[in-house]
Amino acid sequence: ALGIVPSTCLHILKTLDHDGLVSEDKANKKYQLGPALLRFARDMVGSNDFVRNVQGVLDRIAKSHEVTTVAVWHEGADRIIVVAKANAPTNFSIHVNIGSRFPALTSAIGHCFAVNFEGNLEHLRESFEELKWQDPPLFTDWVKDIAFAREHGYAVDKGHHIRGVTVVAAPVYAAVAGTTRAIAGVGLYEQLTGAARTALAEDLKSSAVALSETYSESIIRRPV
């Protein structure tokens, strides 16, 4: 109808996919609106399966553990974007905006995504050197944190990305695409120590597992 050559159309879609404006469904090879569009239109919040399912989870965890919670989506090649959030029910909390973008391997959330590249140390080192930290860890310690995330199903950043702030994250898997989403709790370092940090980590982990099952089932049920 538009008179566009199919190869040109595919090239345009691949470019939009790279920038996160559309997202390819690996199960049926179809494209849908991508998370980067949250910067321009909030309509996606009501129509995207993951965003719709995750909001209640974020609200509950934020209330139970008195932390700010976020859900992120791996956008394009090297960025993550915040697609949902819930504020801590306290007078003071960490503020995060929906639509905020960060390097994909940032903080504890980055540990979850870095598992995808765990066998490629050269790629990890290049990515590590490009990250901005307020209290940079050693590369060897960062790699150990990635291995911890793979083994335990959650990751922790105790003040490296932002001094005085602890981030705990857990990956959300899809049946076909692997780890492309994650949920996280963000709080003050003094607040998230010992048992409080462990309880948050276990809650995020179990919630991420449940979301993974729900999200994967929605992909499988989606008509071709």
PDB file of C-alpha atoms in Angstrom:
ATOM      1  CA  ALA A   1       0.000   0.000   0.000  1.00  0.00           C
ATOM      2  CA  LEU A   2       2.900   2.344   0.730  1.00  0.00           C
ATOM      3  CA  GLY A   3       4.883   1.252  -2.299  1.00  0.00           C
ATOM      4  CA  ILE A   4       7.987   0.467  -0.209  1.00  0.00           C
ATOM      5  CA  VAL A   5      10.343  -2.261  -1.400  1.00  0.00           C
ATOM      6  CA  PRO A   6      10.223  -5.154   1.144  1.00  0.00           C
ATOM      7  CA  SER A   7      13.989  -5.058   1.724  1.00  0.00           C
ATOM      8  CA  THR A   8      13.779  -1.332   2.483  1.00  0.00           C
ATOM      9  CA  CYS A   9      10.889  -1.921   4.866  1.00  0.00           C
ATOM     10  CA  LEU A  10      12.870  -4.622   6.682  1.00  0.00           C
ATOM     11  CA  HIS A  11      15.877  -2.307   6.960  1.00  0.00           C
ATOM     12  CA  ILE A  12      13.676   0.399   8.499  1.00  0.00           C
ATOM     13  CA  LEU A  13      12.222  -2.084  10.991  1.00  0.00           C
ATOM     14  CA  LYS A  14      15.687  -3.317  11.973  1.00  0.00           C
ATOM     15  CA  THR A  15      16.804   0.270  12.576  1.00  0.00           C
ATOM     16  CA  LEU A  16      13.720   1.008  14.686  1.00  0.00           C
ATOM     17  CA  ASP A  17      14.291  -2.255  16.582  1.00  0.00           C
ATOM     18  CA  HIS A  18      17.894  -1.262  17.296  1.00  0.00           C
ATOM     19  CA  ASP A  19      16.698   2.028  18.801  1.00  0.00           C
ATOM     20  CA  GLY A  20      13.951   0.369  20.830  1.00  0.00           C
ATOM     21  CA  LEU A  21      11.093   2.046  18.948  1.00  0.00           C
ATOM     22  CA  VAL A  22       9.742  -1.338  17.859  1.00  0.00           C
ATOM     23  CA  SER A  23      10.372  -4.795  19.282  1.00  0.00           C
ATOM     24  CA  GLU A  24      10.482  -8.046  17.326  1.00  0.00           C
ATOM     25  CA  ASP A  25       8.492 -10.927  18.794  1.00  0.00           C
ATOM     26  CA  LYS A  26      10.919 -13.836  18.320  1.00  0.00           C
ATOM     27  CA  ALA A  27       8.090 -16.358  18.646  1.00  0.00           C
ATOM     28  CA  ASN A  28       6.053 -15.232  15.627  1.00  0.00           C
ATOM     29  CA  LYS A  29       8.484 -12.879  13.823  1.00  0.00           C
ATOM     30  CA  LYS A  30       6.080  -9.957  14.153  1.00  0.00           C
ATOM     31  CA  TYR A  31       6.889  -6.467  15.399  1.00  0.00           C
ATOM     32  CA  GLN A  32       5.214  -4.467  18.147  1.00  0.00           C
ATOM     33  CA  LEU A  33       5.743  -1.045  19.702  1.00  0.00           C
ATOM     34  CA  GLY A  34       9.008  -0.847  21.634  1.00  0.00           C
ATOM     35  CA  PRO A  35       9.788   0.592  25.088  1.00  0.00           C
ATOM     36  CA  ALA A  36      11.551   3.708  23.789  1.00  0.00           C
ATOM     37  CA  LEU A  37       8.154   5.060  22.741  1.00  0.00           C
ATOM     38  CA  LEU A  38       7.443   5.668  26.419  1.00  0.00           C
ATOM     39  CA  ARG A  39       9.425   8.854  25.948  1.00  0.00           C
ATOM     40  CA  PHE A  40       6.776  10.071  23.526  1.00  0.00           C
ATOM     41  CA  ALA A  41       3.527   8.323  24.418  1.00  0.00           C
ATOM     42  CA  ARG A  42       2.249   6.661  27.593  1.00  0.00           C
ATOM     43  CA  ASP A  43      -0.400   4.635  25.750  1.00  0.00           C
ATOM     44  CA  MET A  44       1.958   1.676  25.766  1.00  0.00           C
ATOM     45  CA  VAL A  45       1.558   1.357  29.548  1.00  0.00           C
ATOM     46  CA  GLY A  46      -1.989   0.112  29.164  1.00  0.00           C
ATOM     47  CA  SER A  47      -1.420  -2.193  26.207  1.00  0.00           C
ATOM     48  CA  ASN A  48       1.937  -3.921  26.804  1.00  0.00           C
ATOM     49  CA  ASP A  49       1.641  -7.288  28.582  1.00  0.00           C
ATOM     50  CA  PHE A  50       4.793  -6.939  30.671  1.00  0.00           C
ATOM     51  CA  VAL A  51       4.131  -3.367  31.810  1.00  0.00           C
ATOM     52  CA  ARG A  52       0.531  -4.186  32.686  1.00  0.00           C
ATOM     53  CA  ASN A  53       1.476  -7.272  34.714  1.00  0.00           C
ATOM     54  CA  VAL A  54       4.463  -5.799  36.526  1.00  0.00           C
ATOM     55  CA  GLN A  55       2.863  -2.693  38.053  1.00  0.00           C
ATOM     56  CA  GLY A  56       1.020  -4.540  40.819  1.00  0.00           C
ATOM     57  CA  VAL A  57       4.205  -6.418  41.691  1.00  0.00           C
ATOM     58  CA  LEU A  58       6.173  -3.180  41.991  1.00  0.00           C
ATOM     59  CA  ASP A  59       3.467  -1.589  44.152  1.00  0.00           C
ATOM     60  CA  ARG A  60       3.441  -4.531  46.562  1.00  0.00           C
ATOM     61  CA  ILE A  61       7.225  -4.779  46.921  1.00  0.00           C
ATOM     62  CA  ALA A  62       7.610  -1.012  47.362  1.00  0.00           C
ATOM     63  CA  LYS A  63       5.055  -1.054  50.177  1.00  0.00           C
ATOM     64  CA  SER A  64       6.378  -4.204  51.861  1.00  0.00           C
ATOM     65  CA  HIS A  65      10.053  -3.201  51.867  1.00  0.00           C
ATOM     66  CA  GLU A  66       9.728   0.613  51.805  1.00  0.00           C
ATOM     67  CA  VAL A  67      11.894   0.999  48.709  1.00  0.00           C
ATOM     68  CA  THR A  68      11.449   2.523  45.277  1.00  0.00           C
ATOM     69  CA  THR A  69      10.845  -0.231  42.734  1.00  0.00           C
ATOM     70  CA  VAL A  70      11.339  -0.163  38.976  1.00  0.00           C
ATOM     71  CA  ALA A  71      10.884  -2.419  35.981  1.00  0.00           C
ATOM     72  CA  VAL A  72      13.277  -2.033  33.068  1.00  0.00           C
ATOM     73  CA  TRP A  73      13.366  -3.231  29.492  1.00  0.00           C
ATOM     74  CA  HIS A  74      16.512  -3.863  27.468  1.00  0.00           C
ATOM     75  CA  GLU A  75      16.157  -1.202  24.774  1.00  0.00           C
ATOM     76  CA  GLY A  76      18.061  -1.535  21.503  1.00  0.00           C
ATOM     77  CA  ALA A  77      21.656  -2.712  21.642  1.00  0.00           C
ATOM     78  CA  ASP A  78      23.116  -1.151  24.768  1.00  0.00           C
ATOM     79  CA  ARG A  79      20.462   0.681  26.788  1.00  0.00           C
ATOM     80  CA  ILE A  80      17.787  -0.103  29.343  1.00  0.00           C
ATOM     81  CA  ILE A  81      14.682   2.003  29.866  1.00  0.00           C
ATOM     82  CA  VAL A  82      12.460   2.311  32.933  1.00  0.00           C
ATOM     83  CA  VAL A  83       8.957   1.208  31.881  1.00  0.00           C
ATOM     84  CA  ALA A  84       7.208   1.098  35.276  1.00  0.00           C
ATOM     85  CA  LYS A  85       7.874   2.235  38.845  1.00  0.00           C
ATOM     86  CA  ALA A  86       6.417   2.482  42.339  1.00  0.00           C
ATOM     87  CA  ASN A  87       7.544   4.949  44.983  1.00  0.00           C
ATOM     88  CA  ALA A  88       8.401   3.982  48.531  1.00  0.00           C
ATOM     89  CA  PRO A  89       5.612   4.865  51.011  1.00  0.00           C
ATOM     90  CA  THR A  90       7.972   7.020  53.085  1.00  0.00           C
ATOM     91  CA  ASN A  91       8.773  10.708  53.416  1.00  0.00           C
ATOM     92  CA  PHE A  92      12.126  10.147  51.716  1.00  0.00           C
ATOM     93  CA  SER A  93      12.735   7.843  48.752  1.00  0.00           C
ATOM     94  CA  ILE A  94      14.902   7.478  45.658  1.00  0.00           C
ATOM     95  CA  HIS A  95      13.188   9.117  42.678  1.00  0.00           C
ATOM     96  CA  VAL A  96      13.235   7.498  39.228  1.00  0.00           C
ATOM     97  CA  ASN A  97      11.308   8.656  36.149  1.00  0.00           C
ATOM     98  CA  ILE A  98       9.503   6.366  33.718  1.00  0.00           C
ATOM     99  CA  GLY A  99      11.331   6.679  30.418  1.00  0.00           C
ATOM    100  CA  SER A 100      14.754   7.168  32.043  1.00  0.00           C
ATOM    101  CA  ARG A 101      17.496   5.440  30.044  1.00  0.00           C
ATOM    102  CA  PHE A 102      20.762   3.948  31.306  1.00  0.00           C
ATOM    103  CA  PRO A 103      23.620   1.857  29.891  1.00  0.00           C
ATOM    104  CA  ALA A 104      22.415  -1.754  29.803  1.00  0.00           C
ATOM    105  CA  LEU A 105      25.037  -3.095  32.229  1.00  0.00           C
ATOM    106  CA  THR A 106      24.533  -0.406  34.886  1.00  0.00           C
ATOM    107  CA  SER A 107      24.445  -1.403  38.574  1.00  0.00           C
ATOM    108  CA  ALA A 108      22.711  -4.574  39.833  1.00  0.00           C
ATOM    109  CA  ILE A 109      20.281  -4.494  36.920  1.00  0.00           C
ATOM    110  CA  GLY A 110      23.289  -4.621  34.615  1.00  0.00           C
ATOM    111  CA  HIS A 111      24.552  -7.755  36.377  1.00  0.00           C
ATOM    112  CA  CYS A 112      21.329  -9.500  35.350  1.00  0.00           C
ATOM    113  CA  PHE A 113      21.783  -8.561  31.693  1.00  0.00           C
ATOM    114  CA  ALA A 114      25.550  -9.166  31.719  1.00  0.00           C
ATOM    115  CA  VAL A 115      24.880 -12.870  32.332  1.00  0.00           C
ATOM    116  CA  ASN A 116      24.057 -13.021  28.605  1.00  0.00           C
ATOM    117  CA  PHE A 117      27.705 -12.146  27.860  1.00  0.00           C
ATOM    118  CA  GLU A 118      29.382 -13.977  30.740  1.00  0.00           C
ATOM    119  CA  GLY A 119      31.551 -16.101  28.436  1.00  0.00           C
ATOM    120  CA  ASN A 120      32.834 -13.085  26.491  1.00  0.00           C
ATOM    121  CA  LEU A 121      35.294 -11.382  28.839  1.00  0.00           C
ATOM    122  CA  GLU A 122      36.573  -9.055  26.116  1.00  0.00           C
ATOM    123  CA  HIS A 123      33.078  -7.682  25.512  1.00  0.00           C
ATOM    124  CA  LEU A 124      32.456  -7.389  29.251  1.00  0.00           C
ATOM    125  CA  ARG A 125      35.711  -5.511  29.817  1.00  0.00           C
ATOM    126  CA  GLU A 126      34.926  -3.035  27.024  1.00  0.00           C
ATOM    127  CA  SER A 127      31.441  -2.481  28.448  1.00  0.00           C
ATOM    128  CA  PHE A 128      32.779  -2.174  32.002  1.00  0.00           C
ATOM    129  CA  GLU A 129      35.251   0.538  31.019  1.00  0.00           C
ATOM    130  CA  GLU A 130      32.446   2.610  29.476  1.00  0.00           C
ATOM    131  CA  LEU A 131      30.258   2.527  32.596  1.00  0.00           C
ATOM    132  CA  LYS A 132      30.139   5.459  35.015  1.00  0.00           C
ATOM    133  CA  TRP A 133      30.481   4.664  38.712  1.00  0.00           C
ATOM    134  CA  GLN A 134      30.692   6.879  41.773  1.00  0.00           C
ATOM    135  CA  ASP A 135      32.655   4.135  43.545  1.00  0.00           C
ATOM    136  CA  PRO A 136      34.017   1.858  40.784  1.00  0.00           C
ATOM    137  CA  PRO A 137      34.514  -1.836  41.626  1.00  0.00           C
ATOM    138  CA  LEU A 138      37.438  -3.831  40.307  1.00  0.00           C
ATOM    139  CA  PHE A 139      36.679  -5.571  37.017  1.00  0.00           C
ATOM    140  CA  THR A 140      37.379  -8.967  38.601  1.00  0.00           C
ATOM    141  CA  ASP A 141      34.904  -8.223  41.401  1.00  0.00           C
ATOM    142  CA  TRP A 142      32.319  -7.064  38.863  1.00  0.00           C
ATOM    143  CA  VAL A 143      32.666 -10.351  36.961  1.00  0.00           C
ATOM    144  CA  LYS A 144      32.155 -12.209  40.260  1.00  0.00           C
ATOM    145  CA  ASP A 145      28.976 -10.181  40.832  1.00  0.00           C
ATOM    146  CA  ILE A 146      27.720 -11.302  37.409  1.00  0.00           C
ATOM    147  CA  ALA A 147      28.446 -14.937  38.280  1.00  0.00           C
ATOM    148  CA  PHE A 148      26.583 -14.437  41.576  1.00  0.00           C
ATOM    149  CA  ALA A 149      23.560 -13.130  39.672  1.00  0.00           C
ATOM    150  CA  ARG A 150      23.552 -16.178  37.398  1.00  0.00           C
ATOM    151  CA  GLU A 151      23.884 -18.610  40.313  1.00  0.00           C
ATOM    152  CA  HIS A 152      21.441 -17.007  42.759  1.00  0.00           C
ATOM    153  CA  GLY A 153      18.858 -15.415  40.465  1.00  0.00           C
ATOM    154  CA  TYR A 154      19.338 -11.882  41.768  1.00  0.00           C
ATOM    155  CA  ALA A 155      22.051  -9.222  41.926  1.00  0.00           C
ATOM    156  CA  VAL A 156      23.150  -6.577  44.431  1.00  0.00           C
ATOM    157  CA  ASP A 157      25.013  -3.290  43.997  1.00  0.00           C
ATOM    158  CA  LYS A 158      26.019  -1.856  47.377  1.00  0.00           C
ATOM    159  CA  GLY A 159      26.856   1.753  46.596  1.00  0.00           C
ATOM    160  CA  HIS A 160      29.092   1.322  43.550  1.00  0.00           C
ATOM    161  CA  HIS A 161      26.861   2.992  40.963  1.00  0.00           C
ATOM    162  CA  ILE A 162      25.634   5.691  43.363  1.00  0.00           C
ATOM    163  CA  ARG A 163      27.322   6.143  46.742  1.00  0.00           C
ATOM    164  CA  GLY A 164      25.004   5.465  49.637  1.00  0.00           C
ATOM    165  CA  VAL A 165      22.409   3.714  47.473  1.00  0.00           C
ATOM    166  CA  THR A 166      21.835  -0.040  47.291  1.00  0.00           C
ATOM    167  CA  VAL A 167      20.172  -1.614  44.260  1.00  0.00           C
ATOM    168  CA  VAL A 168      18.826  -5.176  44.301  1.00  0.00           C
ATOM    169  CA  ALA A 169      17.589  -6.638  41.004  1.00  0.00           C
ATOM    170  CA  ALA A 170      16.221  -9.857  39.536  1.00  0.00           C
ATOM    171  CA  PRO A 171      15.954 -10.859  35.857  1.00  0.00           C
ATOM    172  CA  VAL A 172      12.677 -11.579  34.076  1.00  0.00           C
ATOM    173  CA  TYR A 173      13.046 -14.208  31.368  1.00  0.00           C
ATOM    174  CA  ALA A 174      10.992 -14.700  28.218  1.00  0.00           C
ATOM    175  CA  ALA A 175      10.462 -18.099  26.609  1.00  0.00           C
ATOM    176  CA  VAL A 176      12.294 -17.134  23.417  1.00  0.00           C
ATOM    177  CA  ALA A 177      14.258 -13.935  23.948  1.00  0.00           C
ATOM    178  CA  GLY A 178      15.981 -14.762  27.257  1.00  0.00           C
ATOM    179  CA  THR A 179      16.769 -11.957  29.709  1.00  0.00           C
ATOM    180  CA  THR A 180      15.398  -8.716  28.274  1.00  0.00           C
ATOM    181  CA  ARG A 181      13.640  -7.331  31.360  1.00  0.00           C
ATOM    182  CA  ALA A 182      14.320  -6.962  35.068  1.00  0.00           C
ATOM    183  CA  ILE A 183      12.763  -5.635  38.268  1.00  0.00           C
ATOM    184  CA  ALA A 184      14.666  -3.869  41.031  1.00  0.00           C
ATOM    185  CA  GLY A 185      14.368  -2.276  44.444  1.00  0.00           C
ATOM    186  CA  VAL A 186      16.342   0.876  45.246  1.00  0.00           C
ATOM    187  CA  GLY A 187      16.995   2.211  48.742  1.00  0.00           C
ATOM    188  CA  LEU A 188      19.542   3.840  51.007  1.00  0.00           C
ATOM    189  CA  TYR A 189      22.601   1.756  51.883  1.00  0.00           C
ATOM    190  CA  GLU A 190      21.900   1.954  55.628  1.00  0.00           C
ATOM    191  CA  GLN A 191      18.316   0.842  55.026  1.00  0.00           C
ATOM    192  CA  LEU A 192      19.140  -2.254  52.979  1.00  0.00           C
ATOM    193  CA  THR A 193      21.569  -4.237  55.092  1.00  0.00           C
ATOM    194  CA  GLY A 194      21.587  -7.792  56.367  1.00  0.00           C
ATOM    195  CA  ALA A 195      18.168  -9.386  56.721  1.00  0.00           C
ATOM    196  CA  ALA A 196      16.348  -6.460  55.059  1.00  0.00           C
ATOM    197  CA  ARG A 197      18.452  -6.764  51.901  1.00  0.00           C
ATOM    198  CA  THR A 198      18.083 -10.552  51.824  1.00  0.00           C
ATOM    199  CA  ALA A 199      14.303 -10.343  52.250  1.00  0.00           C
ATOM    200  CA  LEU A 200      14.041  -7.834  49.392  1.00  0.00           C
ATOM    201  CA  ALA A 201      16.262  -9.988  47.174  1.00  0.00           C
ATOM    202  CA  GLU A 202      14.176 -13.113  47.773  1.00  0.00           C
ATOM    203  CA  ASP A 203      10.931 -11.218  47.131  1.00  0.00           C
ATOM    204  CA  LEU A 204      12.272  -9.767  43.881  1.00  0.00           C
ATOM    205  CA  LYS A 205      13.588 -13.163  42.800  1.00  0.00           C
ATOM    206  CA  SER A 206      10.326 -15.043  43.408  1.00  0.00           C
ATOM    207  CA  SER A 207       8.315 -12.238  41.811  1.00  0.00           C
ATOM    208  CA  ALA A 208      10.593 -12.232  38.758  1.00  0.00           C
ATOM    209  CA  VAL A 209      10.150 -15.993  38.387  1.00  0.00           C
ATOM    210  CA  ALA A 210       6.359 -15.588  38.466  1.00  0.00           C
ATOM    211  CA  LEU A 211       6.526 -12.733  35.958  1.00  0.00           C
ATOM    212  CA  SER A 212       8.763 -14.835  33.713  1.00  0.00           C
ATOM    213  CA  GLU A 213       6.173 -17.605  33.650  1.00  0.00           C
ATOM    214  CA  THR A 214       3.328 -15.161  32.969  1.00  0.00           C
ATOM    215  CA  TYR A 215       5.233 -13.294  30.280  1.00  0.00           C
ATOM    216  CA  SER A 216       6.400 -16.478  28.545  1.00  0.00           C
ATOM    217  CA  GLU A 217       2.857 -17.882  28.566  1.00  0.00           C
ATOM    218  CA  SER A 218       1.517 -14.669  27.016  1.00  0.00           C
ATOM    219  CA  ILE A 219       4.029 -15.034  24.169  1.00  0.00           C
ATOM    220  CA  ILE A 220       3.111 -18.675  23.590  1.00  0.00           C
ATOM    221  CA  ARG A 221      -0.633 -17.911  23.593  1.00  0.00           C
ATOM    222  CA  ARG A 222      -0.287 -14.899  21.287  1.00  0.00           C
ATOM    223  CA  PRO A 223      -1.834 -15.706  17.878  1.00  0.00           C
ATOM    224  CA  VAL A 224       0.493 -15.897  14.884  1.00  0.00           C
TER     225      VAL A 224
END
